[in-house]
């Protein structure tokens, strides 16, 4: 059989698989909708009563420094908000309210001793002085639980702060709480057997994404001024997209991953993994990243002013038709079209539509880069790195409702058993294709280009619905493979009242471009959509 006939046969099979998958998606959604109906009416986050919660983190820092607000007042406002939203959304797993209030009081006392001339120095050295923040459970805060949603780790405490927490404390920030994650941070719905399932603040029947889903949720619900998430396949950007906030995955190697659990098992995984900011306001992204980047800050040119009219704009509305990945919703394509039109009208930029064929292999490329070369697979991770779980027995226990592991965690471990083997010919080929794709996109973007790409093909699915479309994270995962910076930007709500948006991708170390575009999109399209406000 000729190579052309083989390719044609494979494409035909793929098309048939996609048709079958679409039918399964439609049927399953009807079933999930019926199950959601049986569980009762959908809820949304409570309305806002305290206007302090509407300030950006940088505005709060300014007001605290200038004694227009006290740190203690700000802390109490957020504590009250968390207490209000937690029963509905279930986004927080552990708080440190008492300790945080004590630290806030110390901040206020310190400010009383400063003369006006010292305030500018404080703004430079401690830009988030007295401002509370939250982070996902996987990122360690000293003497707080660091479970990663794993039942066996329910009493595990972080011995010290993760490096990003240490840096944020040094910048004056006050850790307030940790937020929920998917089991071992390896799924894009936030649910585990320790803390349960987190609900979308715009409609509790829908998911918040993962693994930084609790963080995306608490930000959208105005329960925290800003947060810190981590991203190995989209774990910052998907929750940001599903919850209608901003989230940034930095360029590879810029922010330290030290103090996160589970930590990367290889250099390839560490290159994919990135820690970055999650927040409601685009203006907060840059100052937070400056703190987190620390010694690598000069590599990013974050203080460089960006002339929007000089940016080269590229876009793709979808991945070209990857197998077993949902079609991009028309409303998301329409939103991207509005962005392209806006830049053409406002800045005279003519966007270029790309057709990068290698993006159709995003899932295969991500899995190749995630593969382990030894026996430290997902069954090893599920044992808390203490041997390996017996997979078939855990499935039996799950069916008897006595397993400590979620179904998706077990399915992930089972899938890995039959997945690509590290060092195989196919693995080597895919790693080379990853490098080729990086060079192709890097050559296109250079130092002045940004690439608009869907963050996800659909708005937030219903709870458990990701089980029938597990590979939809491919739109974010491929950017981790490339190591490029990407900023998730909200673009309002769809017809169902759920957030939608896009991600803005830049060339390596061109984070300042994607952050500048995020601020421009916020001005043009409104950014985060707040809950109702009551007087």
Short mmCIF file of C-alpha atoms in Angstrom, two decimals:
data_model
loop_
_atom_site.label_atom_id
_atom_site.label_comp_id
_atom_site.label_asym_id
_atom_site.label_seq_id
_atom_site.Cartn_x
_atom_site.Cartn_y
_atom_site.Cartn_z
CA UNK A 1 0.00 0.00 0.00
CA UNK A 2 1.42 3.40 -0.96
CA UNK A 3 2.17 6.00 1.74
CA UNK A 4 -0.52 8.31 0.34
CA UNK A 5 -3.14 5.56 0.63
CA UNK A 6 -2.03 4.86 4.21
CA UNK A 7 -2.36 8.52 5.15
CA UNK A 8 -5.77 8.73 3.47
CA UNK A 9 -6.92 5.60 5.32
CA UNK A 10 -5.72 7.00 8.67
CA UNK A 11 -7.49 10.30 8.01
CA UNK A 12 -10.72 8.48 7.15
CA UNK A 13 -10.52 6.47 10.36
CA UNK A 14 -9.86 9.67 12.31
CA UNK A 15 -12.86 11.38 10.78
CA UNK A 16 -15.06 8.42 11.69
CA UNK A 17 -13.69 8.50 15.25
CA UNK A 18 -14.46 12.21 15.48
CA UNK A 19 -18.04 11.72 14.29
CA UNK A 20 -18.56 8.96 16.86
CA UNK A 21 -17.00 11.16 19.54
CA UNK A 22 -19.33 14.06 18.68
CA UNK A 23 -22.35 11.77 18.98
CA UNK A 24 -21.12 10.47 22.35
CA UNK A 25 -20.59 14.07 23.51
CA UNK A 26 -24.15 15.05 22.60
CA UNK A 27 -25.70 12.02 24.29
CA UNK A 28 -23.54 12.33 27.39
CA UNK A 29 -24.34 16.03 27.78
CA UNK A 30 -28.07 15.22 27.81
CA UNK A 31 -27.43 12.65 30.54
CA UNK A 32 -25.30 15.05 32.59
CA UNK A 33 -27.93 17.77 32.25
CA UNK A 34 -30.58 15.37 33.54
CA UNK A 35 -28.32 14.34 36.46
CA UNK A 36 -27.71 18.02 37.27
CA UNK A 37 -31.46 18.64 37.22
CA UNK A 38 -32.00 15.80 39.72
CA UNK A 39 -29.44 17.33 42.08
CA UNK A 40 -31.46 20.52 42.31
CA UNK A 41 -31.43 24.05 40.88
CA UNK A 42 -28.23 25.77 39.84
CA UNK A 43 -26.82 28.43 42.15
CA UNK A 44 -24.52 31.36 41.60
CA UNK A 45 -22.12 33.18 43.88
CA UNK A 46 -23.66 35.52 46.46
CA UNK A 47 -23.82 39.22 45.48
CA UNK A 48 -21.13 41.62 46.65
CA UNK A 49 -21.90 43.82 49.64
CA UNK A 50 -18.44 45.24 50.31
CA UNK A 51 -17.01 47.51 47.61
CA UNK A 52 -13.49 47.02 49.00
CA UNK A 53 -13.57 43.68 47.20
CA UNK A 54 -13.74 45.43 43.83
CA UNK A 55 -10.28 46.99 44.11
CA UNK A 56 -7.35 45.50 42.23
CA UNK A 57 -4.43 44.18 44.29
CA UNK A 58 -2.23 47.08 43.24
CA UNK A 59 -4.93 49.58 44.22
CA UNK A 60 -5.30 47.90 47.61
CA UNK A 61 -1.54 48.13 48.15
CA UNK A 62 -1.64 51.85 47.29
CA UNK A 63 -4.58 52.54 49.61
CA UNK A 64 -2.98 50.61 52.48
CA UNK A 65 0.34 52.44 52.10
CA UNK A 66 -1.45 55.78 52.03
CA UNK A 67 -3.65 54.84 55.01
CA UNK A 68 -6.90 55.12 53.07
CA UNK A 69 -7.56 51.54 54.12
CA UNK A 70 -5.94 49.45 56.83
CA UNK A 71 -4.53 46.03 56.08
CA UNK A 72 -6.73 44.66 58.85
CA UNK A 73 -9.85 46.08 57.18
CA UNK A 74 -8.89 44.52 53.87
CA UNK A 75 -8.17 41.15 55.47
CA UNK A 76 -11.49 41.17 57.29
CA UNK A 77 -13.38 42.03 54.11
CA UNK A 78 -11.90 39.01 52.34
CA UNK A 79 -12.39 36.72 55.34
CA UNK A 80 -16.07 37.70 55.39
CA UNK A 81 -16.36 37.07 51.65
CA UNK A 82 -14.75 33.63 51.88
CA UNK A 83 -17.08 32.72 54.73
CA UNK A 84 -20.00 33.75 52.50
CA UNK A 85 -19.00 31.94 49.30
CA UNK A 86 -17.48 28.76 50.73
CA UNK A 87 -20.78 26.92 51.42
CA UNK A 88 -21.85 27.50 47.81
CA UNK A 89 -18.58 27.13 45.90
CA UNK A 90 -16.30 24.95 48.09
CA UNK A 91 -13.11 26.57 46.84
CA UNK A 92 -11.05 26.84 50.06
CA UNK A 93 -9.43 23.85 51.74
CA UNK A 94 -7.61 25.49 54.67
CA UNK A 95 -7.39 29.03 56.01
CA UNK A 96 -5.05 30.93 58.28
CA UNK A 97 -7.42 33.76 59.15
CA UNK A 98 -6.20 34.34 62.72
CA UNK A 99 -2.51 34.40 61.78
CA UNK A 100 -3.21 36.60 58.75
CA UNK A 101 -5.12 39.16 60.86
CA UNK A 102 -2.21 39.34 63.31
CA UNK A 103 0.18 39.96 60.42
CA UNK A 104 -2.15 42.64 59.05
CA UNK A 105 -2.18 44.44 62.39
CA UNK A 106 1.62 44.43 62.42
CA UNK A 107 1.60 45.97 58.93
CA UNK A 108 -0.71 48.75 60.12
CA UNK A 109 1.45 49.41 63.18
CA UNK A 110 4.55 49.59 60.99
CA UNK A 111 2.89 52.11 58.68
CA UNK A 112 2.16 54.39 61.60
CA UNK A 113 5.89 54.69 62.27
CA UNK A 114 6.75 55.73 58.70
CA UNK A 115 7.13 59.29 57.48
CA UNK A 116 5.78 60.20 54.00
CA UNK A 117 9.23 60.11 52.42
CA UNK A 118 9.56 56.42 53.30
CA UNK A 119 6.40 55.35 51.49
CA UNK A 120 8.00 55.29 48.04
CA UNK A 121 10.80 53.05 49.27
CA UNK A 122 8.17 50.74 50.78
CA UNK A 123 6.29 50.63 47.45
CA UNK A 124 9.50 49.59 45.69
CA UNK A 125 10.69 46.99 48.21
CA UNK A 126 7.30 45.63 49.26
CA UNK A 127 4.83 46.35 46.45
CA UNK A 128 2.10 44.17 48.03
CA UNK A 129 2.56 45.34 51.61
CA UNK A 130 -0.45 44.32 53.69
CA UNK A 131 -2.36 42.73 50.79
CA UNK A 132 -3.74 39.20 51.30
CA UNK A 133 -3.39 36.48 48.67
CA UNK A 134 -4.27 32.80 48.21
CA UNK A 135 -2.65 29.84 46.48
CA UNK A 136 -3.50 26.32 45.40
CA UNK A 137 -3.02 23.50 47.89
CA UNK A 138 -0.07 22.09 45.89
CA UNK A 139 2.12 25.13 46.62
CA UNK A 140 3.54 24.89 50.12
CA UNK A 141 2.85 27.40 52.91
CA UNK A 142 4.82 26.61 56.06
CA UNK A 143 2.82 24.66 58.67
CA UNK A 144 -0.23 24.38 56.42
CA UNK A 145 -1.50 21.20 54.82
CA UNK A 146 -0.05 20.38 51.41
CA UNK A 147 -2.17 17.45 50.26
CA UNK A 148 -2.45 17.84 46.48
CA UNK A 149 -5.91 16.35 46.99
CA UNK A 150 -4.46 12.94 47.94
CA UNK A 151 -6.21 11.21 50.86
CA UNK A 152 -3.01 9.62 52.17
CA UNK A 153 -1.55 13.15 52.54
CA UNK A 154 -4.47 14.49 54.58
CA UNK A 155 -2.21 15.29 57.55
CA UNK A 156 0.91 16.30 55.59
CA UNK A 157 2.17 19.78 56.46
CA UNK A 158 4.55 21.86 54.40
CA UNK A 159 7.81 22.23 56.32
CA UNK A 160 8.60 25.59 54.75
CA UNK A 161 7.25 28.09 52.27
CA UNK A 162 7.55 27.34 48.58
CA UNK A 163 9.97 29.76 46.93
CA UNK A 164 7.12 31.78 45.35
CA UNK A 165 5.40 32.10 48.75
CA UNK A 166 8.68 33.24 50.32
CA UNK A 167 9.08 35.86 47.60
CA UNK A 168 5.52 37.09 47.96
CA UNK A 169 5.86 37.36 51.73
CA UNK A 170 9.07 39.34 51.18
CA UNK A 171 7.05 41.64 48.90
CA UNK A 172 4.64 42.28 51.78
CA UNK A 173 1.87 39.86 50.81
CA UNK A 174 -0.06 37.98 53.50
CA UNK A 175 -1.08 34.35 52.79
CA UNK A 176 -4.77 33.97 53.60
CA UNK A 177 -5.86 30.47 52.52
CA UNK A 178 -5.15 27.52 50.26
CA UNK A 179 -7.56 26.41 47.56
CA UNK A 180 -8.85 23.15 46.14
CA UNK A 181 -7.20 21.10 43.36
CA UNK A 182 -7.82 17.95 41.37
CA UNK A 183 -6.25 14.76 42.75
CA UNK A 184 -2.48 15.13 42.35
CA UNK A 185 -3.10 18.15 40.10
CA UNK A 186 -3.48 15.92 37.04
CA UNK A 187 -7.02 16.55 35.81
CA UNK A 188 -8.95 19.52 34.54
CA UNK A 189 -11.89 19.25 36.93
CA UNK A 190 -11.23 20.19 40.56
CA UNK A 191 -12.53 17.32 42.65
CA UNK A 192 -10.97 14.89 45.12
CA UNK A 193 -11.98 12.61 47.99
CA UNK A 194 -10.46 14.88 50.63
CA UNK A 195 -12.26 18.14 49.98
CA UNK A 196 -14.92 17.34 47.40
CA UNK A 197 -15.84 19.25 44.25
CA UNK A 198 -15.50 22.97 43.59
CA UNK A 199 -18.37 24.72 41.81
CA UNK A 200 -18.32 27.40 39.14
CA UNK A 201 -19.31 30.81 40.60
CA UNK A 202 -21.42 31.67 37.53
CA UNK A 203 -23.38 28.39 37.63
CA UNK A 204 -22.71 25.72 40.24
CA UNK A 205 -23.66 22.93 37.82
CA UNK A 206 -20.46 23.62 35.92
CA UNK A 207 -16.79 22.96 36.63
CA UNK A 208 -14.05 25.42 37.57
CA UNK A 209 -11.27 23.66 35.69
CA UNK A 210 -8.10 22.24 37.13
CA UNK A 211 -5.81 21.78 38.63
CA UNK A 212 -5.79 25.36 39.99
CA UNK A 213 -9.59 25.30 39.95
CA UNK A 214 -10.18 26.42 43.52
CA UNK A 215 -7.90 29.38 42.85
CA UNK A 216 -9.72 30.35 39.68
CA UNK A 217 -13.01 30.09 41.54
CA UNK A 218 -12.03 32.20 44.56
CA UNK A 219 -10.65 34.92 42.28
CA UNK A 220 -13.82 35.09 40.18
CA UNK A 221 -15.95 35.22 43.33
CA UNK A 222 -13.91 38.14 44.74
CA UNK A 223 -12.70 36.01 47.64
CA UNK A 224 -9.06 37.00 47.21
CA UNK A 225 -7.24 39.99 45.63
CA UNK A 226 -4.90 37.68 43.71
CA UNK A 227 -3.62 34.13 43.68
CA UNK A 228 -0.73 31.93 42.65
CA UNK A 229 -1.31 28.87 40.50
CA UNK A 230 0.79 26.32 38.65
CA UNK A 231 0.48 24.99 35.12
CA UNK A 232 1.87 21.84 33.48
CA UNK A 233 -0.83 21.36 30.86
CA UNK A 234 -3.10 24.36 31.31
CA UNK A 235 -3.71 24.35 35.07
CA UNK A 236 -3.57 28.16 35.32
CA UNK A 237 -5.15 29.03 31.98
CA UNK A 238 -8.12 26.62 31.95
CA UNK A 239 -9.38 27.67 35.42
CA UNK A 240 -8.84 31.29 34.44
CA UNK A 241 -10.86 30.73 31.27
CA UNK A 242 -13.69 28.80 32.95
CA UNK A 243 -13.97 31.41 35.72
CA UNK A 244 -13.54 34.54 33.63
CA UNK A 245 -10.31 35.90 35.14
CA UNK A 246 -6.76 36.57 33.96
CA UNK A 247 -4.01 33.99 34.36
CA UNK A 248 -0.45 33.91 33.10
CA UNK A 249 1.85 30.96 32.42
CA UNK A 250 5.35 32.45 32.28
CA UNK A 251 8.12 31.49 29.88
CA UNK A 252 9.88 28.27 30.84
CA UNK A 253 12.45 28.46 33.63
CA UNK A 254 11.54 31.96 34.79
CA UNK A 255 9.72 31.21 38.07
CA UNK A 256 11.05 28.69 40.58
CA UNK A 257 9.04 25.48 41.00
CA UNK A 258 10.65 24.70 44.37
CA UNK A 259 8.16 23.84 47.09
CA UNK A 260 5.41 22.47 44.88
CA UNK A 261 3.96 18.97 45.30
CA UNK A 262 3.95 16.87 43.25
CA UNK A 263 7.27 18.10 41.96
CA UNK A 264 8.47 17.35 38.44
CA UNK A 265 10.04 13.91 37.98
CA UNK A 266 12.30 14.84 35.07
CA UNK A 267 13.91 17.79 33.32
CA UNK A 268 11.27 17.55 30.60
CA UNK A 269 8.44 17.78 33.13
CA UNK A 270 10.14 20.64 34.98
CA UNK A 271 10.39 22.52 31.68
CA UNK A 272 6.65 22.06 31.14
CA UNK A 273 5.75 23.16 34.68
CA UNK A 274 5.31 26.85 35.46
CA UNK A 275 4.04 28.88 38.40
CA UNK A 276 2.28 32.17 37.72
CA UNK A 277 -0.33 34.75 38.75
CA UNK A 278 -4.13 34.45 38.67
CA UNK A 279 -6.24 37.58 39.23
CA UNK A 280 -9.32 39.55 38.23
CA UNK A 281 -7.50 42.57 36.83
CA UNK A 282 -4.90 42.53 34.07
CA UNK A 283 -2.96 45.40 35.69
CA UNK A 284 -2.01 43.06 38.55
CA UNK A 285 -0.32 40.44 36.34
CA UNK A 286 2.89 42.35 35.68
CA UNK A 287 3.71 43.42 39.27
CA UNK A 288 2.94 39.91 40.59
CA UNK A 289 5.15 38.31 37.93
CA UNK A 290 7.95 40.75 38.77
CA UNK A 291 7.92 39.42 42.33
CA UNK A 292 7.73 35.76 41.30
CA UNK A 293 10.44 36.02 38.62
CA UNK A 294 12.92 37.40 41.19
CA UNK A 295 16.47 36.94 39.85
CA UNK A 296 15.23 36.23 36.32
CA UNK A 297 13.28 39.47 36.06
CA UNK A 298 15.72 41.11 33.62
CA UNK A 299 15.11 38.34 31.08
CA UNK A 300 11.51 39.51 30.63
CA UNK A 301 11.81 43.27 30.03
CA UNK A 302 8.58 43.77 31.96
CA UNK A 303 9.10 47.52 32.36
CA UNK A 304 9.46 48.02 28.62
CA UNK A 305 6.58 50.05 27.19
CA UNK A 306 4.71 48.21 24.43
CA UNK A 307 3.48 50.12 21.37
CA UNK A 308 0.35 48.20 20.33
CA UNK A 309 0.55 49.46 16.77
CA UNK A 310 3.96 47.78 16.36
CA UNK A 311 2.80 44.30 17.39
CA UNK A 312 2.49 41.58 14.78
CA UNK A 313 -0.73 39.66 15.31
CA UNK A 314 -1.31 36.03 14.37
CA UNK A 315 -4.23 33.73 15.13
CA UNK A 316 -5.84 30.33 14.67
CA UNK A 317 -9.49 29.65 15.43
CA UNK A 318 -8.88 25.95 16.16
CA UNK A 319 -6.17 23.29 16.08
CA UNK A 320 -7.03 22.15 12.56
CA UNK A 321 -9.15 19.18 13.62
CA UNK A 322 -7.29 17.08 16.17
CA UNK A 323 -8.80 13.64 16.75
CA UNK A 324 -11.04 13.18 19.82
CA UNK A 325 -10.96 16.89 20.72
CA UNK A 326 -14.18 18.91 20.78
CA UNK A 327 -14.89 21.47 18.08
CA UNK A 328 -14.34 25.07 19.14
CA UNK A 329 -17.64 26.69 20.09
CA UNK A 330 -18.87 29.28 17.55
CA UNK A 331 -19.14 31.88 20.34
CA UNK A 332 -15.44 31.48 21.13
CA UNK A 333 -14.53 31.85 17.46
CA UNK A 334 -16.77 34.89 17.26
CA UNK A 335 -15.06 36.43 20.31
CA UNK A 336 -11.66 35.88 18.71
CA UNK A 337 -12.95 37.50 15.53
CA UNK A 338 -13.99 40.55 17.54
CA UNK A 339 -10.47 40.79 18.99
CA UNK A 340 -8.92 40.61 15.52
CA UNK A 341 -11.35 43.26 14.28
CA UNK A 342 -10.64 45.49 17.29
CA UNK A 343 -6.87 45.51 16.68
CA UNK A 344 -7.43 46.27 13.02
CA UNK A 345 -9.69 49.24 13.79
CA UNK A 346 -7.98 50.58 16.92
CA UNK A 347 -4.32 50.01 16.01
CA UNK A 348 -4.33 49.44 12.23
CA UNK A 349 -2.94 45.93 12.70
CA UNK A 350 -3.80 43.40 10.03
CA UNK A 351 -3.84 39.98 11.72
CA UNK A 352 -2.44 36.96 9.90
CA UNK A 353 -4.37 33.70 10.04
CA UNK A 354 -2.01 30.74 10.49
CA UNK A 355 -2.29 27.07 9.64
CA UNK A 356 0.26 25.29 11.81
CA UNK A 357 -0.34 21.64 11.01
CA UNK A 358 1.72 20.24 13.86
CA UNK A 359 -0.85 21.60 16.34
CA UNK A 360 -3.07 18.69 15.28
CA UNK A 361 -0.64 16.46 17.21
CA UNK A 362 -0.77 18.50 20.43
CA UNK A 363 -1.90 15.66 22.69
CA UNK A 364 0.73 13.23 21.39
CA UNK A 365 3.46 15.84 21.76
CA UNK A 366 2.42 16.71 25.34
CA UNK A 367 2.27 13.06 26.38
CA UNK A 368 5.71 12.40 24.90
CA UNK A 369 7.20 15.25 26.91
CA UNK A 370 5.41 14.09 30.10
CA UNK A 371 6.59 10.47 29.87
CA UNK A 372 8.90 9.12 32.58
CA UNK A 373 12.04 7.18 31.77
CA UNK A 374 11.89 5.06 34.94
CA UNK A 375 9.13 3.36 36.95
CA UNK A 376 7.95 6.57 38.62
CA UNK A 377 4.61 6.55 36.81
CA UNK A 378 1.21 7.71 38.06
CA UNK A 379 0.69 4.59 40.20
CA UNK A 380 3.86 5.68 42.01
CA UNK A 381 2.47 9.20 42.49
CA UNK A 382 -0.87 7.86 43.78
CA UNK A 383 1.02 5.95 46.48
CA UNK A 384 2.48 9.27 47.69
CA UNK A 385 5.79 8.17 46.20
CA UNK A 386 5.94 5.17 48.47
CA UNK A 387 5.92 2.20 46.11
CA UNK A 388 3.04 1.71 43.67
CA UNK A 389 -0.68 1.22 44.10
CA UNK A 390 -2.16 -2.05 42.78
CA UNK A 391 -4.25 -0.66 40.00
CA UNK A 392 -6.72 -3.51 39.41
CA UNK A 393 -7.42 -3.74 43.13
CA UNK A 394 -8.04 0.00 43.36
CA UNK A 395 -10.61 -0.29 40.56
CA UNK A 396 -12.37 -3.03 42.54
CA UNK A 397 -12.31 -0.84 45.66
CA UNK A 398 -13.65 2.10 43.66
CA UNK A 399 -16.62 0.04 42.46
CA UNK A 400 -17.27 -0.90 46.09
CA UNK A 401 -17.05 2.79 47.13
CA UNK A 402 -14.03 2.22 49.39
CA UNK A 403 -11.16 3.54 47.24
CA UNK A 404 -9.27 6.66 48.29
CA UNK A 405 -8.79 7.61 44.64
CA UNK A 406 -11.07 9.26 42.12
CA UNK A 407 -12.08 7.36 39.02
CA UNK A 408 -10.24 9.77 36.74
CA UNK A 409 -6.99 9.30 38.71
CA UNK A 410 -7.24 5.53 38.26
CA UNK A 411 -8.12 5.89 34.57
CA UNK A 412 -5.12 8.20 34.11
CA UNK A 413 -2.85 5.60 35.69
CA UNK A 414 -4.35 2.85 33.51
CA UNK A 415 -4.03 4.94 30.35
CA UNK A 416 -0.37 5.60 31.14
CA UNK A 417 0.32 1.85 31.22
CA UNK A 418 -0.55 1.64 27.52
CA UNK A 419 0.78 5.01 26.48
CA UNK A 420 4.00 5.92 24.76
CA UNK A 421 7.16 4.45 26.30
CA UNK A 422 10.04 6.77 27.07
CA UNK A 423 12.99 6.15 24.73
CA UNK A 424 10.97 4.33 22.08
CA UNK A 425 11.35 5.28 18.42
CA UNK A 426 7.95 6.97 18.47
CA UNK A 427 8.90 8.91 21.63
CA UNK A 428 12.13 10.11 20.05
CA UNK A 429 10.24 11.15 16.92
CA UNK A 430 7.65 13.13 18.89
CA UNK A 431 10.30 14.91 20.98
CA UNK A 432 11.98 16.00 17.75
CA UNK A 433 8.62 17.17 16.37
CA UNK A 434 8.14 19.20 19.56
CA UNK A 435 11.43 20.95 18.91
CA UNK A 436 10.50 21.54 15.28
CA UNK A 437 7.17 23.07 16.29
CA UNK A 438 8.91 25.32 18.81
CA UNK A 439 11.30 26.59 16.14
CA UNK A 440 8.44 27.13 13.67
CA UNK A 441 6.34 29.20 16.06
CA UNK A 442 9.32 31.00 17.57
CA UNK A 443 10.46 32.05 14.09
CA UNK A 444 6.99 33.41 13.36
CA UNK A 445 6.61 35.33 16.63
CA UNK A 446 10.14 36.60 17.12
CA UNK A 447 10.33 39.51 19.56
CA UNK A 448 7.29 41.43 18.36
CA UNK A 449 4.60 38.86 17.60
CA UNK A 450 1.67 37.45 19.58
CA UNK A 451 -0.47 34.45 18.70
CA UNK A 452 -4.18 34.36 19.56
CA UNK A 453 -5.38 30.80 20.20
CA UNK A 454 -8.38 29.25 21.99
CA UNK A 455 -7.73 28.50 25.64
CA UNK A 456 -10.26 25.69 25.46
CA UNK A 457 -12.76 24.56 22.83
CA UNK A 458 -15.84 25.04 25.02
CA UNK A 459 -17.00 27.09 27.98
CA UNK A 460 -17.01 25.35 31.38
CA UNK A 461 -18.56 21.87 30.99
CA UNK A 462 -20.99 20.35 33.45
CA UNK A 463 -19.59 18.45 36.42
CA UNK A 464 -18.07 15.09 35.31
CA UNK A 465 -18.52 15.98 31.64
CA UNK A 466 -14.72 16.12 31.04
CA UNK A 467 -14.72 12.32 31.35
CA UNK A 468 -16.09 12.06 27.83
CA UNK A 469 -13.76 14.70 26.36
CA UNK A 470 -10.53 14.16 28.29
CA UNK A 471 -8.19 15.52 25.60
CA UNK A 472 -9.70 19.00 25.36
CA UNK A 473 -6.79 20.37 27.39
CA UNK A 474 -4.66 20.04 24.24
CA UNK A 475 -5.10 23.75 23.47
CA UNK A 476 -3.20 24.70 26.61
CA UNK A 477 -0.95 21.64 26.96
CA UNK A 478 0.88 22.29 23.70
CA UNK A 479 2.01 25.72 24.92
CA UNK A 480 3.66 24.02 27.93
CA UNK A 481 5.52 21.75 25.49
CA UNK A 482 6.83 24.83 23.69
CA UNK A 483 7.75 26.63 26.93
CA UNK A 484 6.28 29.91 25.64
CA UNK A 485 4.48 32.52 27.74
CA UNK A 486 0.69 32.56 27.51
CA UNK A 487 -1.93 34.78 29.14
CA UNK A 488 -5.56 33.70 29.49
CA UNK A 489 -7.83 36.69 28.84
CA UNK A 490 -11.58 36.79 29.58
CA UNK A 491 -13.91 38.15 26.89
CA UNK A 492 -17.24 38.28 28.68
CA UNK A 493 -19.99 35.68 29.06
CA UNK A 494 -21.62 33.40 26.49
CA UNK A 495 -25.36 32.93 25.97
CA UNK A 496 -25.49 30.52 28.93
CA UNK A 497 -23.91 33.12 31.22
CA UNK A 498 -20.56 31.31 31.39
CA UNK A 499 -17.18 33.00 30.84
CA UNK A 500 -15.31 32.65 27.55
CA UNK A 501 -12.01 34.06 26.33
CA UNK A 502 -8.76 33.30 24.51
CA UNK A 503 -5.08 32.86 25.32
CA UNK A 504 -2.40 35.21 24.03
CA UNK A 505 0.91 33.45 23.32
CA UNK A 506 4.24 35.20 22.88
CA UNK A 507 7.75 34.30 21.82
CA UNK A 508 10.13 32.96 24.45
CA UNK A 509 10.72 35.57 27.22
CA UNK A 510 8.32 38.00 25.53
CA UNK A 511 5.94 37.88 28.50
CA UNK A 512 5.70 41.66 28.47
CA UNK A 513 3.89 41.48 25.11
CA UNK A 514 1.19 39.04 26.22
CA UNK A 515 0.63 41.00 29.44
CA UNK A 516 0.32 44.26 27.51
CA UNK A 517 -2.20 42.68 25.14
CA UNK A 518 -4.15 41.39 28.16
CA UNK A 519 -4.45 44.93 29.52
CA UNK A 520 -5.54 46.16 26.09
CA UNK A 521 -8.23 43.47 25.85
CA UNK A 522 -9.45 44.32 29.34
CA UNK A 523 -9.90 47.96 28.31
CA UNK A 524 -11.65 46.98 25.09
CA UNK A 525 -13.87 44.11 26.28
CA UNK A 526 -14.34 44.67 30.01
CA UNK A 527 -12.40 41.75 31.51
CA UNK A 528 -13.79 40.04 34.60
CA UNK A 529 -17.57 40.15 34.99
CA UNK A 530 -18.32 40.78 38.70
CA UNK A 531 -21.28 39.31 40.58
CA UNK A 532 -24.28 41.55 41.30
CA UNK A 533 -23.61 44.35 43.79
CA UNK A 534 -26.07 45.19 46.56
CA UNK A 535 -26.00 48.39 48.56
#
